[in-house]
Each structure stands twice: as C-alpha cells, then as structure tokens.
Short mmCIF file of C-alpha atoms in Angstrom, two decimals:
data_model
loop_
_atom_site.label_atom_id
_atom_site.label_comp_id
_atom_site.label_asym_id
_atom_site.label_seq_id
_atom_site.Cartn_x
_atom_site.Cartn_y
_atom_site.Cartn_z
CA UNK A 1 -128.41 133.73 91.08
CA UNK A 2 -132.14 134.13 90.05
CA UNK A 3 -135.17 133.21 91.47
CA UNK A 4 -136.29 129.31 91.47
CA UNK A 5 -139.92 129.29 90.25
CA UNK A 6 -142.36 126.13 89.11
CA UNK A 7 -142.66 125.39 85.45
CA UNK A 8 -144.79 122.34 85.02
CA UNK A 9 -142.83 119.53 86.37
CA UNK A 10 -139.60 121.46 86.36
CA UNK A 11 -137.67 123.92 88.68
CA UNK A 12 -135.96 126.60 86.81
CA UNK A 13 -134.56 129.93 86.80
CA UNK A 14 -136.13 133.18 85.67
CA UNK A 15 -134.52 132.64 82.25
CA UNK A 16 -135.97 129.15 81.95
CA UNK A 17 -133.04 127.31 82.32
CA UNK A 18 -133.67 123.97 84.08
CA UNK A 19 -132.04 123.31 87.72
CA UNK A 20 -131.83 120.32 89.33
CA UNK A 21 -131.23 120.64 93.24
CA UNK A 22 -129.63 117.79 94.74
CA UNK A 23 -127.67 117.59 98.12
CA UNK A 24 -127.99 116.98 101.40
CA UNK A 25 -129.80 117.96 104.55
CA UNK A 26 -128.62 119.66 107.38
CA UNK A 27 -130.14 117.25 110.20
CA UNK A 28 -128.75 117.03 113.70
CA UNK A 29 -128.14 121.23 113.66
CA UNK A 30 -131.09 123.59 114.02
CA UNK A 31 -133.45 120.31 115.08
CA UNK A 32 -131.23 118.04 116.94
CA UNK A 33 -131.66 114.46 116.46
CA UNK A 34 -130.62 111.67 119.23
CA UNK A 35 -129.00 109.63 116.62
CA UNK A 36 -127.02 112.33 115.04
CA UNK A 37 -125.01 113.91 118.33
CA UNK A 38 -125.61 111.33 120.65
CA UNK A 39 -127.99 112.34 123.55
CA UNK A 40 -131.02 109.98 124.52
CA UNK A 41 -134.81 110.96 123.86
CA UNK A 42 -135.82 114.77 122.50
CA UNK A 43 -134.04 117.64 122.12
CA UNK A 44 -135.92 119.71 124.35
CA UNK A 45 -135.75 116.86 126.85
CA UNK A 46 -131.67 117.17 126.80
CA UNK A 47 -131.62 120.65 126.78
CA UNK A 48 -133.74 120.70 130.15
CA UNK A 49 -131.15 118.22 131.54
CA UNK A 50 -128.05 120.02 130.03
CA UNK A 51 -129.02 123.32 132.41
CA UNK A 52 -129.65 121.87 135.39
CA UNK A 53 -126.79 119.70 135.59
CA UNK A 54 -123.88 122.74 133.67
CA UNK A 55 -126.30 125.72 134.92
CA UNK A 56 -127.21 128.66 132.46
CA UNK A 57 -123.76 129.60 131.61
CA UNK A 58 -122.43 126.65 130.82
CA UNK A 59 -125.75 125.65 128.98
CA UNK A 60 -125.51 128.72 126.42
CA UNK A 61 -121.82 127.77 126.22
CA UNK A 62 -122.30 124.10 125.04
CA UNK A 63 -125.29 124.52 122.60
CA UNK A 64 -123.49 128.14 121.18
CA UNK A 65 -120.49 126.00 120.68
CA UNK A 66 -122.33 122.68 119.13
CA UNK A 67 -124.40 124.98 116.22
CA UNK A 68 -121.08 127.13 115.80
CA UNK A 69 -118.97 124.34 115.45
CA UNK A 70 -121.44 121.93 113.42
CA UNK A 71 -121.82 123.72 109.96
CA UNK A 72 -119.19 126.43 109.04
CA UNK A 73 -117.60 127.49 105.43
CA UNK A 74 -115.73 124.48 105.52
CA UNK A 75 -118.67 122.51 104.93
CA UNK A 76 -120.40 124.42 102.14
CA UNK A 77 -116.37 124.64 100.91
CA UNK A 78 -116.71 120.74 100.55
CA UNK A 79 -120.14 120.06 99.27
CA UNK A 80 -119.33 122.66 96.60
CA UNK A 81 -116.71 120.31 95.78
CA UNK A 82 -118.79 117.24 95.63
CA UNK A 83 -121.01 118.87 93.07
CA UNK A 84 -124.32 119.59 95.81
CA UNK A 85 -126.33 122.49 94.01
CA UNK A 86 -128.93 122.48 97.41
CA UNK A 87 -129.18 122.21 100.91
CA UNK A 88 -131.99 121.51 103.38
CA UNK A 89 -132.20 123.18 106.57
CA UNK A 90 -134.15 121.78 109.17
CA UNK A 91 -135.64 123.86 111.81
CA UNK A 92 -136.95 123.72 115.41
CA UNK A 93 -139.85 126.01 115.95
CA UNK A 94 -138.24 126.39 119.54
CA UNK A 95 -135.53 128.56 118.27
CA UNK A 96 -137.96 131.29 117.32
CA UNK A 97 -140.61 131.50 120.35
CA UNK A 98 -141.54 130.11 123.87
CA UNK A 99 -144.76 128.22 124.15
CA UNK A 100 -145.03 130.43 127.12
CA UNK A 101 -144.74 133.58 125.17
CA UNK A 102 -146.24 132.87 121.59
CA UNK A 103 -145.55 135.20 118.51
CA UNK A 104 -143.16 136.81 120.75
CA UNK A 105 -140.00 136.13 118.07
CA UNK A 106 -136.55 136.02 119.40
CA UNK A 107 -134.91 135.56 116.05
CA UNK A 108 -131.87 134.42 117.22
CA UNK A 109 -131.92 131.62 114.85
CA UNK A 110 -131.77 134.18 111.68
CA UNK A 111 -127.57 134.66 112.66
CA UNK A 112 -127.16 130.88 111.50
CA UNK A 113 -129.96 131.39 108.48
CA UNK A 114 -128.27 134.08 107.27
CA UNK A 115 -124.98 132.63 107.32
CA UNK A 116 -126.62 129.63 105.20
CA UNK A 117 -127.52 131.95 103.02
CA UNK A 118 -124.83 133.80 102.47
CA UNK A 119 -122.50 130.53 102.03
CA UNK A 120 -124.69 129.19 99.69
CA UNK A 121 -124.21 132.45 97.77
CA UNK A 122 -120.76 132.38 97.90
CA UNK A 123 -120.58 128.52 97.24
CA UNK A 124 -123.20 128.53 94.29
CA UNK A 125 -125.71 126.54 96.91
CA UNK A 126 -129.23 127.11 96.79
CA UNK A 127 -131.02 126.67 100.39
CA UNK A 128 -134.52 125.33 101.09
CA UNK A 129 -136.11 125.74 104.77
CA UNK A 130 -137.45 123.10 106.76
CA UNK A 131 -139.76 123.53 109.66
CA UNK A 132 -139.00 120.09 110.85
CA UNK A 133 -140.20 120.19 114.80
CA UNK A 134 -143.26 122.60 114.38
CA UNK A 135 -145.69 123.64 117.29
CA UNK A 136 -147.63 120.97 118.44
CA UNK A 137 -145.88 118.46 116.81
CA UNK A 138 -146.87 117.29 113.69
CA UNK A 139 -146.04 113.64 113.91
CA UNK A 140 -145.33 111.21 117.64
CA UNK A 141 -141.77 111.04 116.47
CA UNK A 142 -138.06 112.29 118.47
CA UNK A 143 -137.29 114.03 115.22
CA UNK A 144 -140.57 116.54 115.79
CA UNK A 145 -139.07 117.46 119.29
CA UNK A 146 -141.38 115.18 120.83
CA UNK A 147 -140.81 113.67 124.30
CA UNK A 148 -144.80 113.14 124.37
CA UNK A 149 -145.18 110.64 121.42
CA UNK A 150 -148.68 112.29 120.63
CA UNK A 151 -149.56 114.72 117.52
CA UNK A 152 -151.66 117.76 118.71
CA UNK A 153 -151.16 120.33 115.79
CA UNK A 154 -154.02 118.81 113.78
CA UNK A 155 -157.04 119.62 116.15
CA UNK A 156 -155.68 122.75 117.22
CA UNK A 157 -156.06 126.03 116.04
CA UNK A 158 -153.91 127.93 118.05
CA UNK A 159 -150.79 125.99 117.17
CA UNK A 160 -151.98 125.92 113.26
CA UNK A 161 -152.63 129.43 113.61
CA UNK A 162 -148.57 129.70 115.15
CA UNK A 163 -147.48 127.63 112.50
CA UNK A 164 -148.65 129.87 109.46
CA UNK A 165 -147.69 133.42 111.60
CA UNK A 166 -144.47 131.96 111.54
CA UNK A 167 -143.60 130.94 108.43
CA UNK A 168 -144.87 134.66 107.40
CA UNK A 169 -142.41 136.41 109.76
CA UNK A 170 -139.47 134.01 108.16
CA UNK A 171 -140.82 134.78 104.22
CA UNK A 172 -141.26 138.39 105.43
CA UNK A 173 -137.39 138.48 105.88
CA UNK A 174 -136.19 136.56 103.13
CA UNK A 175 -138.55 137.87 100.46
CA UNK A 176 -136.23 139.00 98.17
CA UNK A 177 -133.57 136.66 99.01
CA UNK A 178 -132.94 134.29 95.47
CA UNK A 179 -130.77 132.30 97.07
CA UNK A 180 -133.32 130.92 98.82
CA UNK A 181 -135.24 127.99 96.66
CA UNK A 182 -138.32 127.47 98.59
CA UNK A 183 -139.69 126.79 101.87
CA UNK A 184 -140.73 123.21 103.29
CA UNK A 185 -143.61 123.71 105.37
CA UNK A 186 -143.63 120.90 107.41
CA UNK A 187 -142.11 117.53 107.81
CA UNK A 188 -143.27 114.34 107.77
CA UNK A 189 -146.77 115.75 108.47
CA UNK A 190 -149.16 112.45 110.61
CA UNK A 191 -152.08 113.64 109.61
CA UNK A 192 -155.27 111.87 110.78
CA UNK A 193 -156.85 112.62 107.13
CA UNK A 194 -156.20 114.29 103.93
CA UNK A 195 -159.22 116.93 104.78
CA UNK A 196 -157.05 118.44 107.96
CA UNK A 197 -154.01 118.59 106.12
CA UNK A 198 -155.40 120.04 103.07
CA UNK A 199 -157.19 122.69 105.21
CA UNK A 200 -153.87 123.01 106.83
CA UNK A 201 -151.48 123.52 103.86
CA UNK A 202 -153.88 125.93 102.17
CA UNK A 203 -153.88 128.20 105.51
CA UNK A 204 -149.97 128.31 105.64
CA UNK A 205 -149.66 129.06 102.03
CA UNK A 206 -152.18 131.98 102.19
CA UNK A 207 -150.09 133.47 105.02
CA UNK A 208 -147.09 133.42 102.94
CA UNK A 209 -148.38 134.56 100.03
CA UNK A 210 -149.80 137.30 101.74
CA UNK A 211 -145.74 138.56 102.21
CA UNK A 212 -143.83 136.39 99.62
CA UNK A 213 -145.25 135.58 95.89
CA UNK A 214 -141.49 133.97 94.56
CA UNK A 215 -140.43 131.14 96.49
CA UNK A 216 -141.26 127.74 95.85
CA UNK A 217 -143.67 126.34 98.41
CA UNK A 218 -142.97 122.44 98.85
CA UNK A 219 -145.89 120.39 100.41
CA UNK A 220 -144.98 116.51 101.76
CA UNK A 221 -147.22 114.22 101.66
CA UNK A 222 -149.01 112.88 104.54
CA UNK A 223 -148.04 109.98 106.91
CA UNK A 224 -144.49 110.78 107.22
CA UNK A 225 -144.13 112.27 103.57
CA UNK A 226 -145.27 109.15 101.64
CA UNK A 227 -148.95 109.26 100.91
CA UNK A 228 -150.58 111.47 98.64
CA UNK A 229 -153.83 110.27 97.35
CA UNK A 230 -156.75 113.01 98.80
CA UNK A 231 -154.28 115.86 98.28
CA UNK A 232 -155.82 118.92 97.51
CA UNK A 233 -154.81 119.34 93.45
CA UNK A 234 -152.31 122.26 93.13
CA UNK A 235 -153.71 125.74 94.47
CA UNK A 236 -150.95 127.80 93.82
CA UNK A 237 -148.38 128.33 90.36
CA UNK A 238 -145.24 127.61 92.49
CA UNK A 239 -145.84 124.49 94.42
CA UNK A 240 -143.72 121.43 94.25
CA UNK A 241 -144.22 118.23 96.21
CA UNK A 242 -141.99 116.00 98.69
CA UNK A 243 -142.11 112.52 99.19
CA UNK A 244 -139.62 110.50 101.80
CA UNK A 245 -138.09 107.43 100.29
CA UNK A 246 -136.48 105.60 102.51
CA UNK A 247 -136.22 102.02 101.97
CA UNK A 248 -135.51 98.17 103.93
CA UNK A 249 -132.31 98.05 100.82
CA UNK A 250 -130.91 100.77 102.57
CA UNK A 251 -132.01 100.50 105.80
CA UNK A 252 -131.38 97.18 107.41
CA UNK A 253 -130.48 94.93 104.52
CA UNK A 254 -127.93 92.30 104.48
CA UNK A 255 -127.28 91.55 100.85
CA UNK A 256 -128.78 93.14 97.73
CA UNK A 257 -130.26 92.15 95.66
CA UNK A 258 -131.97 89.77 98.29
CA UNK A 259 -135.44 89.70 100.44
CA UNK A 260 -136.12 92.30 102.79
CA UNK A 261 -138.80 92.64 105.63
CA UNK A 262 -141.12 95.56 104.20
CA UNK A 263 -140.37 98.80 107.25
CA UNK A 264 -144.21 99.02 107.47
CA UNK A 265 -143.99 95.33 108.55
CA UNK A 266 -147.37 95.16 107.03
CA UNK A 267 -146.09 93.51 103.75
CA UNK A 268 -143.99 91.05 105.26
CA UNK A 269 -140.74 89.66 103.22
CA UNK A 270 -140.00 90.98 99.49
CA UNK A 271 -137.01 90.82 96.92
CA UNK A 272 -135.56 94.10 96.82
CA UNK A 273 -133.92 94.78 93.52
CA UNK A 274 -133.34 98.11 91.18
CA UNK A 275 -136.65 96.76 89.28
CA UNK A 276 -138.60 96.60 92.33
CA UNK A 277 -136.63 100.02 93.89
CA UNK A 278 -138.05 101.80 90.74
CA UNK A 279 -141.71 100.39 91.20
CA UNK A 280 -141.64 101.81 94.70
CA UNK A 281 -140.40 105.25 93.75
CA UNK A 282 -143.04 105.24 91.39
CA UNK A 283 -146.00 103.85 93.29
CA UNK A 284 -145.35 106.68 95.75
CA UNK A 285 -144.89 109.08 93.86
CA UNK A 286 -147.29 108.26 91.25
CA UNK A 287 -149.88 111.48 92.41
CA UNK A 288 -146.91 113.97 91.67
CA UNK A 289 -146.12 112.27 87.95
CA UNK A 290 -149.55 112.46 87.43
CA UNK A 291 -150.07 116.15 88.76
CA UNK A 292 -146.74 117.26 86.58
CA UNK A 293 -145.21 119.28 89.63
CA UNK A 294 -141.78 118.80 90.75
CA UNK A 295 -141.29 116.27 92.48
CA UNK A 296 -138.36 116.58 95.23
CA UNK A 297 -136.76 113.06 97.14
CA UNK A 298 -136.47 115.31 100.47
CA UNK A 299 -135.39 112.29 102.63
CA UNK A 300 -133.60 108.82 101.62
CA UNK A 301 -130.43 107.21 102.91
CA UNK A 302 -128.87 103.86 103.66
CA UNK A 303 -127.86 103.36 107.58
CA UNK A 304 -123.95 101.75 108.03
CA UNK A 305 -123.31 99.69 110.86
CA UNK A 306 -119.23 99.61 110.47
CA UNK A 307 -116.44 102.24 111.34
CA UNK A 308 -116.33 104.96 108.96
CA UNK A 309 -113.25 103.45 107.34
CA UNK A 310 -114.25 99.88 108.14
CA UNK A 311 -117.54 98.98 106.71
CA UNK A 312 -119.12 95.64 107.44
CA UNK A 313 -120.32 93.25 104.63
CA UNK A 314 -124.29 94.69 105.02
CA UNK A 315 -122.89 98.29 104.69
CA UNK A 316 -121.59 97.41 101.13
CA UNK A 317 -125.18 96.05 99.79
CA UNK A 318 -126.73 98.59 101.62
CA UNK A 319 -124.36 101.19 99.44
CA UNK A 320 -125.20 99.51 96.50
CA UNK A 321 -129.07 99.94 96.96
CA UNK A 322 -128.46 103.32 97.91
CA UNK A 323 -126.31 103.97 94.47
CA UNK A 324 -129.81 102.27 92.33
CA UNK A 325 -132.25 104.37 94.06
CA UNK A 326 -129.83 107.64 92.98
CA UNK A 327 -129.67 106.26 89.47
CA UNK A 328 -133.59 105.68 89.57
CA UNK A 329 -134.37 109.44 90.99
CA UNK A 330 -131.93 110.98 88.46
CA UNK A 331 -133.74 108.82 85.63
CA UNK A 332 -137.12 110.34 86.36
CA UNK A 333 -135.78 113.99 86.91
CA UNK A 334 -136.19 113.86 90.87
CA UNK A 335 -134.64 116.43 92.85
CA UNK A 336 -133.14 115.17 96.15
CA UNK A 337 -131.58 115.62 99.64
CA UNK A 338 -129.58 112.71 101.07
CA UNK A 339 -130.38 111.88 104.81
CA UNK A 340 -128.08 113.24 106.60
CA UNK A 341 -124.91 114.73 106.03
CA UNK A 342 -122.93 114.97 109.35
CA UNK A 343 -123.56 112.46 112.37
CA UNK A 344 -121.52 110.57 114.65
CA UNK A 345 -121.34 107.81 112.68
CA UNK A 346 -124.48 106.16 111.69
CA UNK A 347 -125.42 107.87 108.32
CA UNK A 348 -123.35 111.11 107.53
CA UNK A 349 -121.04 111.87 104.62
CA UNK A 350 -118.07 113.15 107.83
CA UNK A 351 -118.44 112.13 111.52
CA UNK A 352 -116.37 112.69 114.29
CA UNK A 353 -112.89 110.91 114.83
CA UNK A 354 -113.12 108.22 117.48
CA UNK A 355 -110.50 109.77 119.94
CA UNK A 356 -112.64 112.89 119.63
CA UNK A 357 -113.88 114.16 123.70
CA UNK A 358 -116.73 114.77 122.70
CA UNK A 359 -117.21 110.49 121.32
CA UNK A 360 -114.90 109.21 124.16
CA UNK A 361 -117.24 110.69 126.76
CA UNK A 362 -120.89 109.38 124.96
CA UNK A 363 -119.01 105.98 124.63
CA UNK A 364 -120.69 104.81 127.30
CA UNK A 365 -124.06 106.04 127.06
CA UNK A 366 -124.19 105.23 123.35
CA UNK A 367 -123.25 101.60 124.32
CA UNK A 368 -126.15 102.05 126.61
CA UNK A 369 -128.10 102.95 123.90
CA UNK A 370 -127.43 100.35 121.38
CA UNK A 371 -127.75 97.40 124.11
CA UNK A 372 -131.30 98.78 124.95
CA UNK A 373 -132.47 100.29 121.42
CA UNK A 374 -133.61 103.04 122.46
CA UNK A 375 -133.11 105.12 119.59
CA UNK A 376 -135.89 104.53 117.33
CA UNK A 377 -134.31 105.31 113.57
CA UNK A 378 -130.83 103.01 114.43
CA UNK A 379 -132.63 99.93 116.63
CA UNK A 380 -134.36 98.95 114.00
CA UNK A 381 -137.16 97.54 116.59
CA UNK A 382 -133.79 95.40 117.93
CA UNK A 383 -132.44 95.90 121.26
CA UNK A 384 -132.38 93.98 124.88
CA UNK A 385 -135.36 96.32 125.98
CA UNK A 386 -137.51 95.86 122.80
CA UNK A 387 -137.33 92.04 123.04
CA UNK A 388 -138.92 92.25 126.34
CA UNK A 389 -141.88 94.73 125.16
CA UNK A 390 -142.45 91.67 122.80
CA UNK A 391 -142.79 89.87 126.28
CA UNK A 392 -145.58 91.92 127.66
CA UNK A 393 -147.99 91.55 124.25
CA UNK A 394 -147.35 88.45 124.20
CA UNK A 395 -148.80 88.26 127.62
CA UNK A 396 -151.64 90.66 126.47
CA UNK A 397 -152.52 88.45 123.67
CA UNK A 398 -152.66 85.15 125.29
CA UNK A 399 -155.14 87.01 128.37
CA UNK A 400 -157.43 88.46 125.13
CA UNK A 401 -157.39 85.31 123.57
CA UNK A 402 -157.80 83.04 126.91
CA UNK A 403 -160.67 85.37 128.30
CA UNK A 404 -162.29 86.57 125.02
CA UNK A 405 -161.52 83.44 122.58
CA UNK A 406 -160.42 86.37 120.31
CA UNK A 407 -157.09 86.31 118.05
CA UNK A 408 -157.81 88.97 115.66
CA UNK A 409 -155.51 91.76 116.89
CA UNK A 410 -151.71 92.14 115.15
CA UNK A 411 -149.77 92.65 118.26
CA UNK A 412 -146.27 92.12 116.91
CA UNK A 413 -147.22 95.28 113.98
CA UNK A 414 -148.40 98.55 115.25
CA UNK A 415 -148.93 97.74 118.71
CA UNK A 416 -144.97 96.48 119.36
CA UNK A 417 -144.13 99.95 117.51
CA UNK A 418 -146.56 102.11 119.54
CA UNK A 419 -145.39 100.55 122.91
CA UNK A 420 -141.63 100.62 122.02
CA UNK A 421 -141.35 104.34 120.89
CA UNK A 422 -143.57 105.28 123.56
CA UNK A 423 -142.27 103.45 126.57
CA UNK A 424 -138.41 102.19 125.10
CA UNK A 425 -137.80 105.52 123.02
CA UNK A 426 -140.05 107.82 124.64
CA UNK A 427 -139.63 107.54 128.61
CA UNK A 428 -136.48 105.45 129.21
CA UNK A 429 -134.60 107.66 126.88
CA UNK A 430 -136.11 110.92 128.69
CA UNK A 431 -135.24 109.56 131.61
CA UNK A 432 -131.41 108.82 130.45
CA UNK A 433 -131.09 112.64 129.43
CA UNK A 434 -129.56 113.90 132.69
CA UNK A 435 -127.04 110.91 132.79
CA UNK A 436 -125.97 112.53 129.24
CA UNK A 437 -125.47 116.03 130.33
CA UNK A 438 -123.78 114.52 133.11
CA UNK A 439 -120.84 113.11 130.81
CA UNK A 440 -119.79 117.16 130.71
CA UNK A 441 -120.26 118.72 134.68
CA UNK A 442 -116.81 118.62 134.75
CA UNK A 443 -115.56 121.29 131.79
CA UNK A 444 -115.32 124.50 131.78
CA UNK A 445 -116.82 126.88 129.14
CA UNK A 446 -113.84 127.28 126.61
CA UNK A 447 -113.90 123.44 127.41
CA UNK A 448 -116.97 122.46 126.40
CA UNK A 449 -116.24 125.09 123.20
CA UNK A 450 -112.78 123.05 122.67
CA UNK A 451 -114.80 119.47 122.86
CA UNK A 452 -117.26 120.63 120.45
CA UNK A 453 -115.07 121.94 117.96
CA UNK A 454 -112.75 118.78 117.81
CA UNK A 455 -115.68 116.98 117.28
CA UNK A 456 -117.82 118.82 114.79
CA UNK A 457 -115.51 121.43 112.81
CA UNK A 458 -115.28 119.91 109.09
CA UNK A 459 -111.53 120.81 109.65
CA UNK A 460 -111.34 117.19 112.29
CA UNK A 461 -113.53 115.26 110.59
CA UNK A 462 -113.50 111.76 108.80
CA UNK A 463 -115.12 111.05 105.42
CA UNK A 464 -116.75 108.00 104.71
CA UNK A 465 -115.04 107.99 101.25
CA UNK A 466 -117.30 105.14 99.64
CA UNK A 467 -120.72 107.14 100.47
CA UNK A 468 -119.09 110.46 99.16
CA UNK A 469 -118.02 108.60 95.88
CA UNK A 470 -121.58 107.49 94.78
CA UNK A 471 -123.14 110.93 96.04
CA UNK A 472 -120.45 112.62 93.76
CA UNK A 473 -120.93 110.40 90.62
CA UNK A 474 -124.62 111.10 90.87
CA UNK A 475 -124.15 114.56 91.75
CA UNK A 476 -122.42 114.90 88.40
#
C-alpha cells in the first residue's frame, strides 16, 4: 500500500489513483467515552475511582483487559467485510505522559498503535490518528477528558508547546509507515477565535514537518469541527480538512422527513429533509469546496433508542436520515468516519449482549444515568435532573427581570447548556464515578479479564443488522 498524499480536492495514492476512505471511528478505546462503556463523568475521573476502590493491581488488570478485549483482528476481520477502507483512532494524550512529568513519554500506547497498524495492513485498512483528549483540553466537553468543563489549551503555551512535541515524537515513529493516511491534530477544537487556532495549527504542523513530509495533515474546523470561515488558507501541499456533521435527523428525531428542533437551539424548529440535509452539508462545508482540499465527514451518526434487535419507531426515521446524509457525502466525494463503531448500545455497529457481566452489573447505574441525564451526548438536555436546572433559571430570570426590569438574556439556550454540563454532567457524574468502580470490588483479576472479554471481544457481540446494511451499501 502506498502513501496517501493531497491532490487538489482528492486523496490518492502515489500512482494517482483516487481513494476514498470511509469507515468508522474507534471511540470508546484509546479516549474512553461515558456513553460508550458505561461509567459516569471523565475518563480520568473513573480511572481515579477504579484504583482506589480495586487497588493498583486490579486497576492495571481491568483497563489492560477493557483495551485488549475492545478492538482485536476480529474487528478489522469484519469491517474488511463490510467494505471500510479507513479507520479513525482516537487518542488520549494521557496514555503518552503525566502532567506531572511532561515530555517524559511512556509509549505504552504504541503496542495498541502498532497493532492498528499492522491489522489494517493485513486487512487492506488505512488508519488515521486522532488526538481526541489533548493537553489542556481543547474544548469543555467529557469526550476531551474533561472533568473541569473549561478549555485552557488556547492561552497556554506550555500545553500548545506539549501538544506539537507530541505529535512529533508519534510522526517521528511512524514516518515511513504508508499504512498510515494522515494524522488528525485535534478534535473538535473550541477555539475562542480563528487567530489562536490558526497560530495553533500552523505551530503543530511545523513540528511535524520538521520529522514527517508524507502524511496527510487533517485540520477541523473550529467550534467543535463545524466552522471554518477565518481559517488560515492552506499552508502546506498535503492538508485536508474535517468538518463534524452531526444532525437533529439523526439525533433525536421522531419521523423523517418531519420538523426538528435545530441542536444549536438557536434556530428553533425546521423541516428536515434530504434537500435541506444537503444544504447543511454544504453550508458547512462550503470553505473546503471553495478551497478544493479534501474534505473528510470525520464525525456523523444517528443515536437509537431501542434494543439492538428491537428498534423503536424513531430509530427507523432516524436510520433513514442517516442513509440520505451517506448518499449526500458520497455525491459530493466526501470521505467519512461513522460515529462510533462499538458501544453498549446507543450508537455502535456491535454492542454487548444483554446477559453480558459486564451490562448486568452497570444496569443499575446506567438506569441511574438515564433517569438523571447525566450523560451529555444521549440526554439530549432530557432527564429528571435537567428539568430542575430549568427550575433554578427560571428563578434567575424572574429576580433579573423583577429587580432590573430586564428580559433580554436567553436563559433556556446557552445558559441551560452551560449549567447542565457543568453541574448535571460535570460534578454529579464525577461524583457517581466511585459508585461505578464499585459495581467490580468483588472480582478477581482473571475476573475482571473474563467480564471484559464477554463483553467486548467481537467474537460475543450483537450486530445491529439494519445500521450495518446501509453502512455496507454505501460502503460499496
């Protein structure tokens, strides 16, 4: 396999032979997400809890276990199957240093790169690395590995400075490695402006170019990978360009085509159709079109609410958005990742099997969960604890507008969202983690390792069939 390399606003190989890379993303495995294995709050949050409660042993033995277990041939096996040509890895800068000991590289983390990369040669798979949870967080979000809920990368050198010495020593290694198709830089970058994340990008790029001169660089744009208007214009021969497209048709939907409430909840109600589906697409990516670079669809997905096997009414319009949006990206060339491919149930191609240990013993949390939305992606700003935090602006807005005869400020918008990931999805769900490791004092080691692999080994997993169909016809 050759070498991926920019050619206008096509990806080829060294003999000019166009590629399209299409697939699915890794999420939930090297950057743990809440809603994908089942913990509350941030991963680095849940580890914390997991040693004090199992102690250091039994700590190593349940997170060795969970990345063993969660991606092995098996799965490349399958998505060779399905027709994927590409998979995105997502990263945690925590597996590579301590913030106590910076630039000090364990490199522990390269045993499961390299065995990426050396499935996706065997399996005809190209791979593209993600720093998804990067030092000093990049965005307030739980998928950044962010119990804080605040961004501090953007006014700080030191953790820019960590983020571009890093991605050097991982380009450094895989230099020469074709199988490779590029390196994502950063996800979902929340930048406060264009000017810091232009001065940003250019400062990682240098430091990889400084080792690595063939891999694809891909840049998101800002605000959680949709804007791109202020981007700096294209600085370097073999950049390409991520958006995020994910979408109310897909997300919380209950018949399509129908009205939806924008996400943004700045919009208000729209009809979502395939006409209006392909307007959005591109509206946001109408910089990239206009720039001719590649443009890659690194995140989109539709959220199911049913069984695996036994999908409610909603889940079958939200499928049918989902299967539009893939016909859209494949009409206008788009490269894409599906969001995600393995999770317990909420958006993966395979999940667990109910009578799993791993599920029965998170039934009870996760019910916890749901009642109280306090995962931010699956709540949907729903849940018993949410409503309230509606309760308390209310009370804030009635004392502004009593005392100060002033109405002007949106409370129900961006200050309901603020106060609910901060206070519902932020500290409440911190404070569940230890009741979560909890659910496991009780195993052993080769327990834990038996749990872990019942749950996550491709071998003992379910398919949702009707998602794998689409992804397959448009993978074709």
């Amino acid at each position: 396999m050759s070498f991926l390399k920019v050619k206008g606003k096509d990806i080829v190989k060294e003999n000019n032979e166009k590629i399209y890379l299409r697939g699915v993303s890794f999420g939930g495995w090297l950057n743990m997400e809440n809603f994908i294995t089942g913990y509350p709050g941030a991963e680095s949050s849940v580890r914390k809890a997991i040693k004090e409660e199992l102690g250091e042993k039994r700590y190593q033995a349940f997170f060795d276990s969970l990345l063993d277990s969660f991606i092995t041939e098996s799965d490349f096996e399958f998505l060779a199957e399905i027709g994927a040509t590409v998979v995105r890895v997502p990263f945690n800068y925590r597996h590579f240093e301590d913030d106590m000991n910076p630039g000090e590289y364990k490199d522990d983390i390269f045993k499961y790169l390299d065995k990426v990369v050396e499935l996706g040669k065997k399996y005809g798979i190209y791979i593209i690395l993600d720093l998804h949870a990067a030092q000093g967080w990049q965005n307030a979000g739980w998928h950044s590995d962010n119990p804080k809920n605040i961004s501090l990368l953007w006014d700080n050198k030191d953790y820019q400075d960590r983020v571009a010495n890093l991605w050097q020593h991982i380009a450094l290694r895989y230099k020469d490695e074709a199988f490779i198709a590029g390196y994502d830089l950063i996800n979902e970058p929340d930048s406060p402006n264009m000017e810091k994340l232009n001065k940003f990008y250019k400062k990682v790029v240098k430091a990889i170019r400084e080792v690595d001169q063939k891999h694809i660089i891909f840049l998101e744009g800002n605000h959680h990978s949709k804007d791109f208007e202020g981007l700096a214009d294209p600085f370097d021969d073999n950049l390409a360009y991520s958006s995020h497209n994910y979408t109310p048709a897909t997300h919380s939907a209950r018949r399509y085509p129908g009205p939806v409430v924008e996400m943004d909840r700045a919009t208000g109600s729209v009809y979502a159709d395939k006409k209006w589906l392909e307007e959005s697409l591109l509206e946001r990516n109408d910089w990239i079109f206009k720039h001719q670079r590649p443009s890659w669809i690194g995140e989109f997905g539709a959220l199911f609410d049913g069984a695996v096997n036994n999908p409610t009414p909603a889940d079958g319009q939200r499928l049918k958005a989902l299967k539009d949006q893939l016909d859209i990206f494949n009409k206008y060339d788009q490269h894409w990742t599906i969001w995600t491919y393995k999770d317990i149930g909420v958006q993966g191609l395979v999940v667990p099997k109910q009578e799993s240990e791993y599920l029965k013993r998170i039934a009870g949390l996760d019910k916890i969960k749901r009642e109280l939305g306090l995962d931010a992606w699956t709540a949907r700003n729903h849940g018993f604890l949410q409503a309230e935090t509606s309760k308390i602006l209310k009370i804030v807005a009635n004392s502004v507008a009593t005392n100060l005869n002033d109405l002007s400020l949106d409370y129900s918008g961006e200050w309901f969202k603020k106060l609910g990931q901060r206070s519902i999805c932020g500290t409440v769900s911190t404070m569940l983690s230890s009741i979560y490791a909890a659910q496991f004092i009780d195993l052993s080691e080769k327990e834990i390792k038996d749990m872990h692999e019942q749950a996550f080994k491709f071998e003992n997993l379910e398919k949702r069939e009707y998602l794998i169909e689409v992804l397959k016809n448009a993978l074709k």
